[in-house]
Amino acid sequence: MDRSLSNIPVTTLKGVGEALADKLAKINIHSLQDLLFHLPMRYLDRTRVTSIATLQPNTDVVIQGTVAACQAVSGRRPSLLCRVDDGSGAVNLRFYHYTAPHKNNLRPGTEVRCFGEARQGATGLEFYHPEYRVIKPDAPCDIQETLTPIYPATDGLNQQRIRNLCEQALQMLEDDSLQELLPDELRQKYQLGPLVAAVRLLHQPPQGESVVLLKEGCHPAQKRLAFEELLAHNLSMQLLRKRAQSVGGFAMPPTNTLTANMLRTLPFDLTGAQQRVVADINRDMAANVPMLRLVQGDVGSGKTVVAALAVLQAVENGYQAAVMAPTEILAEQHQINFANWLRPLGISMAFLSGKTSGKKRQELLEKIASGEAMVVVGTHALFQDDVVFHRLGLAVIDEQHRFGVHQRMALRKKGEQNGGLPHQLIMTATPIPRTLAMSAYADLDVSVIDELPPGRTPINTVVIGDDRREEVIKRLRSACLEGRQAYWVCTLIEESEALQCQAAQVTAEQLRETLPELSIGLVHGRMKTREKADIMQAFKEGHLHLLVATTVIEVGVDVPNASLMIIENPERLGLAQLHQLRGRVGRGKIASHCLLMYHAPLSRQSRERLQVMKDSSDGFVIAEKDLQLRGPGEVLGTRQTGLAQFKVAELERDGGLLTAVRSAARELVERSPQSIEPLVNRWLSQTDEYANV
Ligand code: ADP
Ligand code: MG
């Protein structure tokens, strides 16, 4: 145990002083164990010399031969061209920056060994600025015995340095110096080799190991570590869950008083899927452990009603409920919806956003603290410290992926003041691919609303170039004059909200000029809350034909009569975002259309993405495609989601392990609970909020 490398600080290595230790600490390397889990991202094969005749472009190789010619070539970019011949063939090394000694070094007749990647150049295959070494006739051959690791680049830590540190650490690595935390039977069952062997192999793969397999992350040693890492993450989430549940919660059995009243006034029946999810929630909230439930449902599947019923279940038990949305617009819309449903039942509400201030805010805070306001709707302003609830029993978080694990924690803590945790209902319209959901939400139970309300007609999606803008405007005009309503969405490449708003303003001006017979509204993120709400309301009530908007309307906005959407430059948006936007139409009985008006030329990937939108309206299919095309960090936005940054694992590549990881986690909890904490500590850095279990 004492020999465990997790207890030995990096400063014990030769050459590691305070400055270097600080640099290492920045990338979360403190102990020798941390260092050894800092794995190469790829390898070079310098274990054998490749003959020039068999050179392939774009692969790293070692060649060795005699300099046949070496001369400066003039031209637009002068360079030094050095021809190396090994008997099987010849190839050029090209240096754009060179000095006289450099040239002297490579005099004809010199024997050189050169490392690098041959690429197609002016004279056939060429090596650009390769690493090379002059071979003295009687010097021993220094071909390497293992593949050469290339570590992730880090500020102030070059390859040589990090390689040296890892080599030192590897010399101290004994079979028992990294604790094997997975019990034998578990390793056998999931075919996982010994940890130390895997670590050793990955830092210094012996000659003959496949560079390609390693590069793709498919080597059994990599799978071994990825498995353990995913397991650690899964366990940390489960610990969070256990923690939350051990605090205890408040039992709120359905009394079916308020809920039954609301259901009676709804103009529709719940779908089967909604009923199922409502039943899940009823059951969870009736228990005296806090509910931790994620409701996934595609856009338009009717999550809001489900949330309202949960809110009523809290209220009919005498508890307050908080409903939180990620944007002002969405919060306002919830406020309107909830008010419509709840006010007739005599329930008092409060609305709190970041823009609520001064006396108004004070008043609201008092109402919330006294319990006079039973239902509070708002943005993340609800997280602020001075917001104190009288008796918070339920927190609903809508559009979860914009919050994330951290806020989830913050909210749990907020409720804890009352001697138990509030129930939590998290709703997301972004259909998260199963693999991601398993990883990001291992602390939550999941219900899925997998059915849309009846009577929806599918949206017809058309991909069209912006050279046909006039035609599009004509079509828009006639649709509006027939009494339909439309959205015109402006996007921008830059994350600059200001520019996006400006683009929307300009577009609105132009459209007003071209279409004087239409009444056209404009919403964007920089408008006052009141102003936005008024315009949304006017649009909802049918006073506006056309709403020009930025992507602020992406989530939640619900105007069933709107049946046409034009999205400018859709190629700038991710698939998930496009799906969300498009979900603003197709909410009524009329057939809806979505025009994706791109700007040529499109990259191949953009073309593919727009085609996906055209072909599918299923959020899950789109999300899976998005994951394939862009990767999980992009899909969910790592920082926003609190989705973990992995050291070894990659979700697209290792997603297939997750099912096994889940069952392994369960087995470990049962059979080897003492391994959990060290596993979590090994893999999750202390800066990860959920590592602190
Ligand atoms: P989302 O899941 O995207 O949040 P909403 O809750 O906004 O969806 O619901 C979309 C629309 O469908 C709303 O107009 C809502 O009133 C309506 N709706 C919800 N449930 C049903 C149902 N069971 N039958 C008919 N319409 C429904
Ligand atoms: Mg919604």
XYZ file of C-alpha atoms and ligand atoms in Angstrom:
721
model
C 0.000 0.000 0.000
C 2.824 2.377 0.922
C 4.425 1.662 -2.391
C 1.375 2.844 -4.200
C 2.342 5.469 -6.731
C -0.750 7.456 -5.826
C 1.045 8.537 -2.666
C 4.264 9.595 -4.315
C 4.368 13.213 -5.477
C 5.856 14.086 -8.860
C 8.495 16.169 -7.114
C 10.353 12.949 -6.277
C 11.291 12.663 -9.950
C 14.600 14.010 -11.134
C 14.220 17.428 -12.669
C 10.851 18.246 -11.158
C 11.088 21.408 -9.120
C 8.371 23.674 -7.914
C 7.840 25.387 -11.251
C 7.382 22.158 -13.162
C 5.236 20.698 -10.393
C 2.952 23.731 -10.754
C 2.663 23.174 -14.462
C 1.816 19.549 -13.889
C -0.714 20.464 -11.228
C -2.486 22.622 -13.799
C -3.252 19.499 -15.775
C -4.157 17.647 -12.626
C -0.986 15.658 -12.335
C 0.092 15.522 -8.716
C 1.215 11.982 -8.008
C 3.137 9.437 -10.034
C -0.135 7.622 -10.518
C -1.618 10.757 -12.096
C 1.392 10.967 -14.358
C 1.031 7.393 -15.499
C -2.614 7.985 -16.331
C -1.531 10.808 -18.583
C -1.407 8.638 -21.666
C 0.053 9.223 -25.100
C -2.469 10.179 -27.720
C -0.583 8.480 -30.497
C 2.648 6.712 -31.312
C 5.401 6.723 -33.860
C 6.928 3.530 -35.017
C 10.663 4.097 -34.882
C 11.379 0.485 -34.216
C 12.221 -0.306 -37.792
C 13.566 1.340 -40.906
C 11.274 1.519 -43.896
C 12.758 1.177 -47.332
C 12.204 4.233 -49.478
C 10.715 2.181 -52.299
C 7.814 1.157 -50.056
C 7.047 4.625 -48.640
C 3.377 5.486 -48.252
C 2.202 9.062 -47.993
C 1.049 10.390 -44.604
C 2.486 7.727 -42.351
C 5.197 8.271 -39.815
C 8.301 6.286 -40.647
C 12.027 6.046 -40.228
C 14.189 5.948 -43.345
C 17.919 5.680 -43.629
C 20.136 6.365 -46.618
C 22.967 8.339 -48.134
C 22.688 11.972 -49.144
C 22.900 11.977 -52.939
C 22.507 15.699 -53.464
C 21.848 18.725 -51.344
C 21.126 22.099 -52.830
C 19.389 25.372 -52.221
C 16.476 25.915 -54.559
C 15.184 29.372 -55.255
C 11.599 30.184 -56.015
C 8.685 31.789 -54.273
C 9.762 30.086 -51.065
C 13.469 29.255 -51.149
C 14.283 25.932 -49.594
C 17.002 23.399 -49.065
C 16.365 20.196 -50.941
C 18.247 17.099 -49.869
C 17.994 13.877 -51.812
C 18.416 10.693 -49.798
C 18.973 7.338 -51.477
C 18.840 3.985 -49.708
C 19.440 1.722 -52.671
C 15.746 0.864 -53.037
C 14.880 4.389 -54.107
C 15.338 8.054 -53.341
C 13.255 10.757 -51.717
C 13.666 14.450 -50.947
C 13.856 16.143 -47.579
C 12.790 19.761 -47.788
C 13.699 22.525 -45.329
C 12.263 26.001 -45.712
C 14.316 27.422 -42.917
C 17.928 26.428 -42.856
C 21.356 27.675 -42.002
C 24.768 27.166 -43.550
C 25.911 24.607 -40.922
C 22.665 22.821 -41.579
C 23.547 22.523 -45.235
C 27.093 21.485 -44.402
C 25.774 18.743 -42.233
C 23.993 17.171 -45.138
C 26.820 17.033 -47.622
C 26.539 14.368 -50.315
C 27.854 11.039 -49.094
C 26.593 11.571 -45.535
C 24.594 8.714 -44.031
C 21.381 10.025 -42.396
C 18.458 8.594 -40.563
C 15.289 10.592 -40.803
C 12.002 10.442 -38.877
C 8.824 11.889 -40.160
C 5.889 11.746 -42.438
C 6.251 11.706 -46.196
C 3.794 13.905 -47.973
C 3.007 14.559 -51.574
C 5.141 17.483 -52.763
C 6.562 19.094 -55.848
C 9.067 16.292 -56.431
C 6.870 13.363 -55.472
C 6.889 12.243 -51.851
C 8.811 14.654 -49.624
C 9.660 14.955 -45.968
C 9.120 18.485 -44.691
C 11.377 19.556 -41.878
C 11.922 16.031 -40.673
C 13.796 15.168 -37.541
C 17.040 13.634 -38.777
C 20.297 12.357 -37.439
C 23.660 11.971 -39.137
C 24.904 8.400 -38.674
C 28.590 8.008 -37.977
C 29.948 4.981 -39.821
C 31.070 3.167 -36.667
C 28.281 4.285 -34.303
C 25.954 1.605 -32.926
C 22.520 1.482 -34.465
C 20.117 3.251 -32.136
C 16.832 1.991 -33.483
C 14.289 2.081 -30.665
C 12.828 -0.987 -29.068
C 9.420 0.418 -28.328
C 6.999 2.607 -30.206
C 7.610 6.263 -29.506
C 4.779 7.860 -27.500
C 3.450 11.299 -28.375
C 1.777 12.887 -25.372
C -0.948 15.493 -25.455
C 0.672 18.892 -25.896
C 0.779 20.985 -22.772
C 2.024 24.494 -22.163
C 5.647 24.532 -21.136
C 6.024 20.770 -21.236
C 7.612 19.475 -24.385
C 7.546 15.876 -25.568
C 11.090 15.217 -24.457
C 10.324 16.397 -20.962
C 7.125 14.511 -20.475
C 8.611 11.373 -22.014
C 11.463 11.571 -19.599
C 9.142 11.987 -16.604
C 7.023 9.052 -17.676
C 10.094 6.908 -18.193
C 11.244 7.681 -14.679
C 7.829 6.859 -13.277
C 7.696 3.643 -15.272
C 10.982 2.552 -13.771
C 9.357 2.809 -10.360
C 6.298 0.897 -11.506
C 6.088 -2.525 -9.885
C 3.256 -4.947 -10.316
C 1.736 -3.827 -7.042
C 2.422 -0.139 -7.196
C -0.885 0.769 -8.794
C -3.611 -0.702 -6.736
C -5.788 -3.119 -8.696
C -9.223 -1.882 -7.710
C -11.303 -4.224 -9.824
C -11.914 -7.594 -8.196
C -10.621 -10.605 -10.124
C -14.020 -12.053 -10.894
C -15.147 -8.771 -12.341
C -12.042 -8.511 -14.476
C -12.554 -12.011 -15.730
C -16.180 -11.474 -16.511
C -15.499 -8.344 -18.560
C -12.187 -9.575 -19.956
C -10.057 -6.843 -18.504
C -6.341 -7.455 -18.182
C -4.177 -6.358 -15.251
C -3.929 -2.623 -14.750
C -0.169 -2.293 -14.453
C 0.462 -4.228 -17.639
C -1.966 -2.003 -19.513
C -0.339 1.175 -18.245
C 3.122 -0.069 -19.071
C 2.102 -1.129 -22.536
C 0.451 2.163 -23.335
C 3.493 4.234 -22.436
C 5.943 1.949 -24.184
C 4.247 -0.346 -26.639
C 6.674 -3.045 -27.694
C 7.766 -3.364 -31.263
C 5.097 -5.063 -33.302
C 2.107 -3.512 -31.525
C -0.188 -1.943 -34.061
C 0.188 1.807 -34.270
C -3.147 1.962 -36.029
C -5.023 -0.033 -33.399
C -3.498 2.164 -30.724
C -4.282 5.327 -32.591
C -7.902 4.311 -32.857
C -8.043 3.589 -29.174
C -9.088 0.016 -29.780
C -6.199 -1.767 -28.143
C -7.277 -4.048 -25.268
C -5.028 -2.075 -22.927
C -6.886 1.104 -23.823
C -10.239 -0.599 -23.430
C -9.111 -1.799 -20.036
C -8.434 1.728 -18.853
C -11.440 3.264 -20.583
C -13.643 0.710 -18.877
C -12.235 1.539 -15.473
C -12.562 5.240 -16.100
C -16.176 5.031 -17.227
C -16.855 2.840 -14.251
C -15.372 5.447 -11.923
C -17.560 8.136 -13.427
C -20.635 6.019 -13.201
C -19.896 5.254 -9.565
C -19.347 8.890 -8.707
C -22.753 9.765 -10.099
C -24.325 6.911 -8.210
C -22.683 8.115 -5.039
C -24.163 11.530 -5.601
C -27.517 9.935 -6.002
C -27.123 7.890 -2.856
C -26.030 10.952 -0.980
C -29.054 12.884 -2.103
C -31.334 10.057 -1.189
C -29.809 9.480 2.202
C -30.673 13.041 3.149
C -34.311 12.043 2.827
C -37.213 13.812 1.205
C -40.827 14.667 1.662
C -43.646 12.269 0.830
C -46.335 13.860 -1.312
C -48.890 11.226 -2.191
C -51.240 12.337 -4.963
C -54.518 13.518 -3.477
C -55.963 14.032 -6.944
C -57.684 17.210 -5.900
C -55.885 19.939 -7.819
C -54.532 17.616 -10.501
C -57.949 16.221 -11.284
C -59.268 19.767 -11.600
C -56.599 20.727 -14.040
C -57.020 17.610 -16.131
C -60.717 18.373 -16.400
C -60.043 21.796 -17.880
C -57.486 20.639 -20.452
C -58.796 20.684 -24.007
C -57.147 17.313 -24.682
C -56.472 13.926 -23.117
C -52.977 12.982 -22.077
C -51.223 10.670 -24.481
C -50.370 7.177 -23.288
C -46.734 8.197 -22.954
C -47.635 11.242 -20.884
C -49.803 9.097 -18.620
C -46.973 6.657 -18.090
C -44.547 9.393 -17.154
C -47.081 11.061 -14.870
C -47.500 7.709 -13.118
C -43.715 7.435 -12.642
C -43.694 10.884 -11.096
C -46.717 10.186 -8.884
C -44.956 7.174 -7.481
C -41.623 8.950 -6.965
C -43.144 11.926 -5.217
C -45.240 9.778 -2.926
C -42.074 8.342 -1.403
C -40.031 10.050 1.281
C -36.826 9.892 -0.694
C -36.205 12.722 -3.120
C -37.229 12.020 -6.692
C -34.338 12.347 -9.138
C -36.000 11.908 -12.472
C -35.149 12.971 -15.992
C -37.987 13.209 -18.474
C -36.857 13.001 -22.041
C -39.297 13.897 -24.729
C -38.884 15.175 -28.208
C -39.940 18.726 -29.007
C -43.689 19.033 -28.903
C -44.230 15.800 -27.001
C -45.997 17.731 -24.239
C -43.634 17.911 -21.315
C -45.061 21.114 -19.909
C -48.377 19.562 -18.915
C -46.548 16.740 -17.223
C -44.499 19.256 -15.256
C -47.626 21.183 -14.289
C -49.200 18.025 -12.902
C -46.112 17.364 -10.788
C -46.243 20.951 -9.529
C -49.853 20.475 -8.508
C -49.008 17.283 -6.674
C -46.542 19.274 -4.573
C -48.981 22.108 -4.022
C -51.858 19.848 -3.024
C -49.538 18.486 -0.340
C -48.770 21.950 0.951
C -45.326 22.327 -0.632
C -43.908 25.005 -2.883
C -42.643 24.211 -6.355
C -40.008 25.975 -8.429
C -39.947 25.795 -12.197
C -36.746 26.815 -13.843
C -36.037 27.486 -17.496
C -32.761 28.307 -19.210
C -33.809 31.461 -21.029
C -35.977 34.476 -20.298
C -38.266 33.746 -23.200
C -38.900 30.219 -22.127
C -39.384 31.192 -18.505
C -41.906 33.799 -19.571
C -43.719 31.303 -21.668
C -43.898 28.859 -18.789
C -45.181 31.650 -16.638
C -47.999 32.261 -19.100
C -48.841 28.567 -19.472
C -48.717 27.819 -15.794
C -50.728 30.893 -14.965
C -53.422 29.725 -17.362
C -53.611 26.359 -15.697
C -52.963 27.247 -12.061
C -54.525 30.632 -11.426
C -58.069 29.304 -11.993
C -57.307 26.807 -9.226
C -56.518 29.688 -6.879
C -52.773 29.080 -6.703
C -50.576 32.122 -6.287
C -47.463 32.381 -8.414
C -44.310 34.456 -8.640
C -42.045 35.112 -11.589
C -38.401 35.758 -10.974
C -35.819 36.420 -13.648
C -32.397 38.015 -13.730
C -34.088 41.206 -14.794
C -36.405 41.396 -11.808
C -34.874 43.981 -9.523
C -35.357 46.571 -6.827
C -38.551 46.794 -4.875
C -40.343 44.337 -7.116
C -37.717 41.734 -6.415
C -37.861 42.358 -2.663
C -41.584 41.855 -2.681
C -41.296 38.643 -4.606
C -38.562 37.317 -2.342
C -40.798 37.966 0.642
C -43.686 36.165 -0.969
C -41.443 33.210 -1.708
C -39.973 33.179 1.783
C -43.355 33.401 3.456
C -44.843 30.691 1.285
C -47.484 33.011 -0.075
C -46.210 32.245 -3.575
C -46.712 28.531 -3.967
C -45.297 28.241 -7.449
C -42.249 30.170 -8.561
C -41.286 30.283 -12.212
C -38.017 31.767 -13.356
C -34.581 31.519 -14.848
C -31.402 30.556 -13.035
C -32.108 33.652 -10.934
C -33.847 31.117 -8.707
C -30.417 29.805 -7.683
C -29.340 33.037 -6.090
C -28.463 32.952 -2.446
C -31.082 35.378 -1.258
C -33.880 33.327 -2.759
C -35.159 31.416 0.237
C -38.155 29.173 0.007
C -40.622 28.624 2.772
C -41.134 24.950 2.006
C -39.693 23.931 -1.321
C -40.917 20.470 -2.209
C -40.300 20.198 -5.926
C -37.860 21.689 -8.357
C -38.600 21.349 -12.048
C -35.705 22.094 -14.358
C -36.670 22.453 -17.978
C -34.245 21.939 -20.840
C -31.676 20.371 -18.609
C -28.797 20.285 -21.032
C -28.347 23.985 -20.627
C -27.909 23.709 -16.942
C -25.839 20.763 -15.960
C -24.673 18.756 -13.075
C -23.436 21.786 -11.143
C -26.749 23.533 -11.055
C -28.401 20.269 -10.223
C -26.182 20.139 -7.165
C -26.804 23.787 -6.296
C -30.508 23.247 -6.336
C -30.306 20.134 -4.232
C -28.363 22.103 -1.676
C -30.899 24.886 -1.687
C -33.684 22.597 -0.654
C -31.600 20.892 1.961
C -32.131 23.735 4.403
C -35.472 22.244 5.224
C -34.139 18.988 6.547
C -34.656 17.016 3.365
C -34.150 17.428 -0.338
C -36.879 18.581 -2.670
C -37.999 16.255 -5.399
C -36.315 16.979 -8.695
C -37.840 16.711 -12.101
C -35.566 17.429 -14.985
C -36.933 17.774 -18.463
C -35.006 17.747 -21.653
C -36.166 18.127 -25.197
C -32.788 17.358 -26.595
C -33.070 13.697 -27.175
C -29.772 12.644 -25.794
C -28.418 9.522 -27.401
C -28.698 6.603 -25.045
C -24.970 6.283 -24.594
C -24.602 9.890 -23.554
C -27.603 9.760 -21.293
C -26.180 6.746 -19.501
C -23.002 8.594 -18.898
C -24.235 12.105 -18.186
C -27.249 11.199 -16.094
C -26.207 8.113 -14.205
C -27.563 9.805 -11.089
C -31.065 10.086 -12.485
C -33.964 7.795 -13.285
C -35.152 8.302 -16.803
C -38.656 8.407 -18.254
C -39.259 8.919 -21.920
C -42.266 10.509 -23.603
C -41.945 8.599 -26.822
C -45.163 9.616 -28.476
C -46.375 12.880 -29.933
C -49.903 14.126 -29.285
C -52.279 12.946 -32.002
C -53.228 15.005 -35.015
C -49.825 16.435 -35.747
C -48.937 16.529 -39.394
C -45.312 15.910 -40.192
C -43.162 18.881 -41.082
C -42.021 19.047 -44.666
C -38.403 20.160 -44.699
C -36.842 21.692 -47.788
C -33.186 22.498 -48.292
C -32.835 25.502 -50.567
C -30.064 27.891 -51.606
C -30.296 31.563 -50.668
C -30.074 32.471 -54.354
C -33.779 31.630 -54.315
C -34.550 34.084 -51.555
C -37.074 36.033 -53.639
C -39.026 32.910 -54.363
C -39.005 32.070 -50.666
C -40.306 35.516 -49.795
C -43.140 35.122 -52.305
C -44.106 31.839 -50.799
C -43.966 33.358 -47.336
C -46.211 36.178 -48.450
C -48.921 33.956 -49.849
C -48.837 31.630 -46.838
C -49.271 34.567 -44.473
C -52.041 36.075 -46.510
C -53.843 32.745 -46.240
C -53.834 33.243 -42.482
C -50.828 31.169 -41.562
C -48.044 32.418 -39.339
C -44.335 32.092 -39.870
C -40.947 32.390 -38.215
C -37.882 33.785 -39.921
C -34.793 32.780 -37.998
C -31.476 34.581 -38.324
C -28.265 32.867 -37.361
C -24.679 33.971 -37.158
C -21.390 32.150 -37.130
C -19.971 34.170 -34.293
C -21.183 33.557 -30.817
C -21.785 37.280 -30.664
C -25.287 37.945 -29.510
C -24.964 41.590 -30.470
C -24.224 40.744 -34.093
C -26.965 38.185 -34.214
C -29.476 40.717 -32.945
C -28.275 43.223 -35.468
C -28.699 40.718 -38.284
C -32.251 40.055 -37.146
C -32.982 43.792 -37.030
C -31.710 44.315 -40.542
C -33.649 41.342 -41.855
C -36.834 42.547 -40.189
C -36.380 45.988 -41.794
C -35.867 44.493 -45.226
C -38.826 42.169 -44.934
C -41.054 45.005 -43.758
C -40.059 46.942 -46.845
C -40.607 44.055 -49.219
C -43.807 42.874 -47.578
C -45.666 46.017 -46.484
C -48.962 44.137 -46.383
C -47.746 41.867 -43.555
C -47.373 42.752 -39.924
C -43.943 41.709 -38.856
C -42.548 41.447 -35.328
C -39.009 41.053 -34.105
C -37.592 39.326 -31.035
C -34.009 38.980 -29.997
C -32.011 38.470 -26.852
C -31.170 42.092 -26.289
C -34.713 43.308 -25.927
C -36.373 44.118 -22.624
C -38.235 41.227 -21.038
C -41.505 43.083 -21.194
C -41.048 43.968 -24.839
C -40.210 40.390 -25.766
C -43.151 39.020 -23.851
C -45.509 41.508 -25.524
C -44.341 40.577 -28.982
C -44.495 36.857 -28.281
C -47.986 37.343 -26.938
C -49.017 39.338 -30.008
C -47.676 36.573 -32.214
C -49.414 33.913 -30.177
C -52.708 35.789 -30.413
C -52.337 36.036 -34.168
C -51.761 39.806 -34.424
C -48.494 39.262 -36.256
C -48.056 37.292 -39.459
C -44.357 36.908 -39.219
C -41.899 36.782 -36.388
C -38.294 37.529 -37.241
C -36.134 36.097 -34.507
C -32.699 35.059 -33.433
C -32.176 31.576 -32.056
C -33.674 32.783 -28.758
C -36.867 31.091 -29.854
C -35.043 27.798 -30.045
C -36.592 26.215 -27.019
C -40.054 25.934 -25.666
C -41.844 28.592 -27.684
C -45.273 27.255 -28.498
C -47.521 28.858 -31.100
C -49.582 26.100 -32.741
C -50.821 28.275 -35.600
C -47.291 28.953 -36.829
C -46.713 26.533 -39.659
C -43.868 27.938 -41.708
C -40.295 28.453 -40.666
C -37.424 29.845 -42.650
C -33.987 29.351 -41.203
C -31.226 31.418 -42.736
C -27.799 29.816 -42.901
C -28.831 26.605 -41.176
C -25.373 25.254 -41.967
C -24.087 27.310 -39.054
C -26.091 25.411 -36.488
C -25.764 21.991 -34.956
C -28.342 19.373 -35.787
C -29.796 19.329 -32.317
C -30.288 23.059 -32.421
C -31.915 22.885 -35.839
C -34.225 20.204 -34.582
C -35.202 22.369 -31.636
C -35.866 25.330 -33.875
C -37.859 23.337 -36.343
C -39.909 22.002 -33.452
C -41.495 25.463 -33.164
C -43.657 24.540 -36.153
C -45.673 21.400 -36.724
C -47.549 21.964 -33.477
C -50.997 22.367 -34.971
C -53.246 20.569 -37.397
C -52.070 22.405 -40.508
C -49.218 20.896 -42.529
C -46.001 22.714 -41.683
C -42.965 23.568 -43.736
C -39.428 24.319 -42.778
C -37.111 25.926 -45.304
C -33.425 25.554 -44.638
C -32.023 28.390 -46.692
C -28.306 27.818 -46.948
C -25.550 29.891 -48.421
C -23.490 28.107 -51.084
C -20.966 26.562 -51.197
C -21.687 23.928 -48.588
C -19.020 21.680 -47.178
C -19.610 17.982 -47.547
C -20.371 17.676 -43.869
C -22.865 20.542 -43.942
C -24.594 19.003 -46.895
C -24.828 15.730 -45.038
C -26.226 17.411 -41.959
C -28.914 19.292 -43.827
C -29.823 16.066 -45.560
C -30.306 14.435 -42.151
C -32.722 17.222 -41.251
C -34.613 16.728 -44.465
C -34.829 12.976 -44.024
C -35.702 12.690 -40.375
C -37.949 14.341 -37.868
C -37.083 11.937 -35.094
C -35.030 13.723 -32.472
C -33.278 10.546 -31.406
C -32.167 9.665 -34.911
C -30.937 13.211 -35.400
C -29.115 13.202 -32.095
C -27.322 9.959 -32.932
C -26.242 11.407 -36.279
C -25.111 14.576 -34.592
C -23.040 12.550 -32.203
C -21.429 10.706 -35.094
C -20.722 13.853 -37.027
C -19.568 16.097 -34.225
C -18.685 14.168 -31.103
C -20.168 14.353 -27.609
C -18.390 17.475 -26.408
C -19.970 19.427 -29.214
C -23.329 17.771 -28.986
C -23.917 18.566 -25.377
C -21.357 21.259 -24.764
C -19.081 19.842 -22.130
C -18.987 22.815 -19.876
C -22.687 23.465 -19.954
C -23.669 19.925 -19.254
C -21.132 19.109 -16.674
C -20.571 16.063 -18.801
C -17.271 14.686 -17.770
C -13.985 15.246 -19.496
C -12.408 11.860 -19.778
C -8.740 11.062 -19.699
C -8.834 7.880 -21.732
C -12.410 7.142 -22.683
C -14.157 8.708 -25.620
C -17.852 8.308 -25.765
C -18.255 7.806 -29.500
C -15.581 5.191 -29.485
C -16.187 3.538 -26.143
C -19.934 4.077 -25.913
C -20.320 0.372 -26.542
C -18.766 -0.328 -23.143
C -21.376 1.596 -21.216
C -23.916 -1.162 -20.803
C -21.274 -3.449 -19.345
C -19.953 -0.576 -17.251
C -23.378 -0.092 -15.766
C -23.746 -3.668 -14.679
C -20.162 -3.761 -13.463
C -20.926 -0.696 -11.349
C -23.860 -2.457 -9.763
C -21.760 -5.519 -9.043
C -19.005 -3.476 -7.525
C -21.393 -1.621 -5.247
C -22.600 -4.968 -3.962
C -19.382 -6.900 -3.719
C -16.560 -4.485 -3.329
C -17.870 -1.188 -1.964
C -14.487 -0.352 -0.471
C -13.080 0.043 -3.999
C -15.492 2.783 -4.938
C -13.843 5.728 -3.296
C -10.294 5.006 -4.465
C -11.603 4.390 -7.974
C -13.407 7.710 -8.055
C -10.360 9.474 -6.656
C -8.113 7.860 -9.193
C -10.074 8.965 -12.209
C -11.925 12.137 -11.306
C -9.878 15.175 -10.604
C -10.744 17.062 -7.481
C -11.870 19.991 -9.568
C -14.783 17.990 -10.892
C -17.584 18.998 -8.642
C -19.035 15.557 -8.554
C -15.747 13.999 -7.594
C -16.224 15.286 -4.091
C -18.348 12.455 -2.900
P -42.571 20.232 -25.218
O -42.473 18.791 -24.851
O -41.803 20.560 -26.443
O -42.263 21.137 -24.060
P -45.146 21.383 -24.965
O -45.359 21.011 -23.562
O -44.819 22.788 -25.266
O -44.080 20.435 -25.625
O -46.428 20.936 -25.784
C -46.573 21.212 -27.151
C -48.008 21.493 -27.500
O -48.762 20.295 -27.433
C -48.686 22.468 -26.575
O -49.503 23.309 -27.336
C -49.514 21.582 -25.671
O -50.628 22.267 -25.167
C -49.915 20.488 -26.611
N -50.194 19.197 -25.980
C -49.548 18.663 -24.932
N -50.051 17.446 -24.624
C -51.040 17.204 -25.523
C -51.933 16.110 -25.739
N -51.900 15.035 -24.977
N -52.808 16.224 -26.758
C -52.848 17.327 -27.547
N -52.025 18.376 -27.388
C -51.125 18.333 -26.384
Mg -40.954 22.589 -23.447
